[in-house]
CSV table of C-alpha atoms in Angstrom, one decimal:
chain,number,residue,atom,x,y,z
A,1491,UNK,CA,16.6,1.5,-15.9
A,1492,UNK,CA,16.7,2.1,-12.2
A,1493,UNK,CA,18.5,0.1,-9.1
A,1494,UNK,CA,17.2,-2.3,-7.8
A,1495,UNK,CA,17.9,-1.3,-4.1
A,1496,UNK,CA,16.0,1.1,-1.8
A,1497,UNK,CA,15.0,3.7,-2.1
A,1498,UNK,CA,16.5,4.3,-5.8
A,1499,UNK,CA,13.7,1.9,-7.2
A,1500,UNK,CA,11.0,4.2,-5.6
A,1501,UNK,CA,12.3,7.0,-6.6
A,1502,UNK,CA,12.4,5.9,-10.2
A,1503,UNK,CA,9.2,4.6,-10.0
A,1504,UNK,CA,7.7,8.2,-8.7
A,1505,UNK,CA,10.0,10.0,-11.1
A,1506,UNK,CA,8.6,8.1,-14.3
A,1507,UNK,CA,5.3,8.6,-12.8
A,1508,UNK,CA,5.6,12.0,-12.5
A,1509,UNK,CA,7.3,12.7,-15.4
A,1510,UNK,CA,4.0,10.5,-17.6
A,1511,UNK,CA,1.8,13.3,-16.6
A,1512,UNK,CA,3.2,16.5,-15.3
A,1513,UNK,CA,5.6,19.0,-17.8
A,1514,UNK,CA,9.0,20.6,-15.5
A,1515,UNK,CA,8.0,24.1,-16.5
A,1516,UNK,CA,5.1,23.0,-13.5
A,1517,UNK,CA,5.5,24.4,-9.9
A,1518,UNK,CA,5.4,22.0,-7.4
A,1519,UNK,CA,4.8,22.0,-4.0
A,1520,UNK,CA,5.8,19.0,-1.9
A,1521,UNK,CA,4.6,18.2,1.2
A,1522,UNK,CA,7.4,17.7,3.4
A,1523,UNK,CA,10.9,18.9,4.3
A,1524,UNK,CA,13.4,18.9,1.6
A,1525,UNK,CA,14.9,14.6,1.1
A,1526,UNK,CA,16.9,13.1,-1.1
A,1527,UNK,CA,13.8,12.6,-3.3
A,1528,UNK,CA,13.7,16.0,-3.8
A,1529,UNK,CA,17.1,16.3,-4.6
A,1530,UNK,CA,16.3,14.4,-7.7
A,1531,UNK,CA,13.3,15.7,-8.7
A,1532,UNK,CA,15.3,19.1,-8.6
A,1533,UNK,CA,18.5,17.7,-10.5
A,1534,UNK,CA,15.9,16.2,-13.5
A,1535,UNK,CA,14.2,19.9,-14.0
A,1536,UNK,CA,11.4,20.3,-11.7
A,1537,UNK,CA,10.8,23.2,-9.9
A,1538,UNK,CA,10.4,22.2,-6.5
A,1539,UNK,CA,9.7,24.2,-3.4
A,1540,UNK,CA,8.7,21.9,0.1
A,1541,UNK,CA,6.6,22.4,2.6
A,1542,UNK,CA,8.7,23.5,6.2
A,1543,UNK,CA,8.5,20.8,8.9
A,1544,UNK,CA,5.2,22.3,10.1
A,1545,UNK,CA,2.6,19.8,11.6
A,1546,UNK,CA,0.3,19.6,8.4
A,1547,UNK,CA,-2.8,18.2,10.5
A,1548,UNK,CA,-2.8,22.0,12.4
A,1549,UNK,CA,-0.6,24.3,10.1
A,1550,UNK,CA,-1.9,24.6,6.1
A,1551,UNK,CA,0.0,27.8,5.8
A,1552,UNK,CA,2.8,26.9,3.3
A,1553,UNK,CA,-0.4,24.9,1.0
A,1554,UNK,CA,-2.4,28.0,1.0
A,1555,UNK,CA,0.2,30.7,0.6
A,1556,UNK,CA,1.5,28.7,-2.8
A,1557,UNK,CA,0.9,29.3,-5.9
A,1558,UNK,CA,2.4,26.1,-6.8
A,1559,UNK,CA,0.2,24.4,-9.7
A,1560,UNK,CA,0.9,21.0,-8.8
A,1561,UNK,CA,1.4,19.7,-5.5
A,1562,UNK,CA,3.2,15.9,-5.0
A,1563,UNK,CA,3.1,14.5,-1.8
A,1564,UNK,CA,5.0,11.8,-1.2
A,1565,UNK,CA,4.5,8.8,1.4
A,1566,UNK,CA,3.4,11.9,4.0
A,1567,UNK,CA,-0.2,10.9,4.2
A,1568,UNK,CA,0.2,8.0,6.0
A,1569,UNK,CA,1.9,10.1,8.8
A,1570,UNK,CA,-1.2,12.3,9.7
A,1571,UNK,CA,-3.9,11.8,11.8
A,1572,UNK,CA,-6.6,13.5,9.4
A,1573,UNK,CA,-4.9,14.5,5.8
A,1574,UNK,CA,-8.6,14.9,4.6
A,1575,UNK,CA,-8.2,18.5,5.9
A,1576,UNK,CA,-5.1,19.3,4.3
A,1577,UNK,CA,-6.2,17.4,1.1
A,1578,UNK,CA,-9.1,20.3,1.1
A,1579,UNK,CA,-6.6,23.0,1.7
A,1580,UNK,CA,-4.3,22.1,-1.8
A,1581,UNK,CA,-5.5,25.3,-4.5
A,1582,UNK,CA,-3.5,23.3,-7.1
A,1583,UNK,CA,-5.7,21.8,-9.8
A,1584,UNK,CA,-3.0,18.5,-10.1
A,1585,UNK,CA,-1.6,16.2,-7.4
A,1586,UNK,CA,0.7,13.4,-7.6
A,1587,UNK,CA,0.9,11.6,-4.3
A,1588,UNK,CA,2.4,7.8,-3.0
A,1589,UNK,CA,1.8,5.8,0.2
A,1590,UNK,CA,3.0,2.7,1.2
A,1591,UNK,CA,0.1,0.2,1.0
A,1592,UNK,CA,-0.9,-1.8,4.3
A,1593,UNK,CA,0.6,-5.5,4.2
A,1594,UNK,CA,-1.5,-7.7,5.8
A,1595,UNK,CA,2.1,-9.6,7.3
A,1596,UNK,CA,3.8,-6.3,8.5
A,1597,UNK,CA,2.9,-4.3,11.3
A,1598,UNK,CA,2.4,-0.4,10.8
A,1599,UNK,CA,5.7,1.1,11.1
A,1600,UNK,CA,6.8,2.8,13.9
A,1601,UNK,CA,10.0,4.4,14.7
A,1602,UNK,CA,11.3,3.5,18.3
A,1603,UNK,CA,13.7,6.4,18.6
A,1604,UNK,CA,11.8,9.5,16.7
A,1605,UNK,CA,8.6,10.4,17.9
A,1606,UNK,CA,7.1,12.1,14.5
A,1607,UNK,CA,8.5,8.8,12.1
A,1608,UNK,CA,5.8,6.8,12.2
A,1609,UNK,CA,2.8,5.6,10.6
A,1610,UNK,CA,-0.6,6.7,11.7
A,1611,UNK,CA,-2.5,5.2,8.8
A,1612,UNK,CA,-1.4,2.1,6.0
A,1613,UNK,CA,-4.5,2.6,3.3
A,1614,UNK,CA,-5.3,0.1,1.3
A,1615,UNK,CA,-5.7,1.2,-2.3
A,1616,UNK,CA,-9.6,1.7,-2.1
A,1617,UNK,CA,-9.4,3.9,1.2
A,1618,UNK,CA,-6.6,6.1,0.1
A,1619,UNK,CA,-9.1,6.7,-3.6
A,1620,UNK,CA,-11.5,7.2,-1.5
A,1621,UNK,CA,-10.0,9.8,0.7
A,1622,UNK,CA,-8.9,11.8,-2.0
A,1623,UNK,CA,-12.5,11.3,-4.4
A,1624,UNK,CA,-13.9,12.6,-0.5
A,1625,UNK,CA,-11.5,15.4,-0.4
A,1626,UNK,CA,-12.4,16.5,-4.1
A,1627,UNK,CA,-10.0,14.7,-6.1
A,1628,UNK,CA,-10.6,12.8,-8.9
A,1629,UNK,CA,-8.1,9.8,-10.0
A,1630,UNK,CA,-6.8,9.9,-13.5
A,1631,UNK,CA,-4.2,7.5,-13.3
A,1632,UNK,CA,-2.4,5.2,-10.6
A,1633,UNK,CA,0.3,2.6,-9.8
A,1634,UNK,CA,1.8,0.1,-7.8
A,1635,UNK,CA,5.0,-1.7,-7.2
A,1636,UNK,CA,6.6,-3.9,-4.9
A,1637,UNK,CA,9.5,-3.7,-2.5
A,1638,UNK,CA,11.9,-6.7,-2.7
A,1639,UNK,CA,14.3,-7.3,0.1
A,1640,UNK,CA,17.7,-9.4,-0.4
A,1641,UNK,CA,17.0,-11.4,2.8
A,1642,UNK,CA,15.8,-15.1,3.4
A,1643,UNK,CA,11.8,-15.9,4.4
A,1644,UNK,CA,8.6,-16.0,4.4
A,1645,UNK,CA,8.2,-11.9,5.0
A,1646,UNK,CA,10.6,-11.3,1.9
A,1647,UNK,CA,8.9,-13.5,-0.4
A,1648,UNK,CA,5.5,-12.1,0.3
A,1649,UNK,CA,7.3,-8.6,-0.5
A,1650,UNK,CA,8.4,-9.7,-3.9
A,1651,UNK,CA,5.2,-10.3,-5.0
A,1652,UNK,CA,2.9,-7.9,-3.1
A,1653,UNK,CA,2.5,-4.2,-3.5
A,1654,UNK,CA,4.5,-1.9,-1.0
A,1655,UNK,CA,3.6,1.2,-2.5
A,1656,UNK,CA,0.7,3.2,-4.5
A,1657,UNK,CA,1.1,6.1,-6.2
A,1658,UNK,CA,-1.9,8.9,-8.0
A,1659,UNK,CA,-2.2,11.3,-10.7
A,1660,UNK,CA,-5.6,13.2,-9.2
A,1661,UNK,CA,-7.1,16.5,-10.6
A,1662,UNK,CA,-9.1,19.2,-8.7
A,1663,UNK,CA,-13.2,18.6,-9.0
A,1664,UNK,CA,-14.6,21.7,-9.9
């Protein structure tokens, strides 16, 4: 079972998700510097290679020099301006990809001290499908959980029982 505190429940939620539908003998690309997440992912058998720190709205370099055949993609999306185009740039037939859902009592987040940690887009469930079904993905599976704080009111409560965050098994349309 995993702990209950963050981030250890997301990352046991995306690793049991991942693990449900892709094999560690797979090559994965993963949008997005190297993280703690990808420590794990590493330590439990995947083969993991990451993306460099380059703007993926402008640079697709690292997606379409891979021969990675599954790309994961984890809560990056929401941090582009357009990740149609780079959704149409993935060669891999799989993807495995989270968000955090848009919560009607939260604002977007938005770092006040590092210019590139924020939020350009919360999806709700239904936009994020449809972005990927418009990019040429099709869903096979998907998920969502919530994101409990140990703090008093009416934000916290709403947390417990609302989803925080969404995450998709999608193949390749041919």
């Amino acid at each position: 079972m995993y702990e209950k505190n963050f981030p250890h429940k997301r990352y046991q939620e995306t690793l049991d998700f991942l693990e449900k539908h892709i094999s560690k003998d797979s090559q994965l690309l993963d949008l997005g510097v190297e993280n703690p997440l990808t420590e794990r992912l590493k330590s439990t058998g995947y083969q993991v290679e990451n993306t460099k720190g380059e703007d993926l709205d402008l640079d697709f370099s690292s997606v379409i020099h891979s021969n990675a055949n599954v790309v994961t993609a984890f809560e990056i999306f929401e941090h582009l301006i357009a990740p149609f185009n780079v959704l149409r740039e993935i060669k891999a037939d799989k993807l495995v990809t989270s968000i955090p859902l848009r919560l009607w009592f939260s604002p977007a987040y938005r770092s006040k001290t590092d210019k590139w940690d924020r939020h350009y887009h919360e999806f709700e469930d239904w936009q994020f499908d449809w972005l990927l079904e418009k990019a040429g993905w099709k869903i096979i599976d998907s998920k969502k959980w919530t994101n409990p704080v140990n703090k008093i009111g009416i934000r916290p409560l709403l947390r417990k029982i609302t989803p925080r965050y969404y995450i998709v098994y999608a193949e390749r349309v041919s």
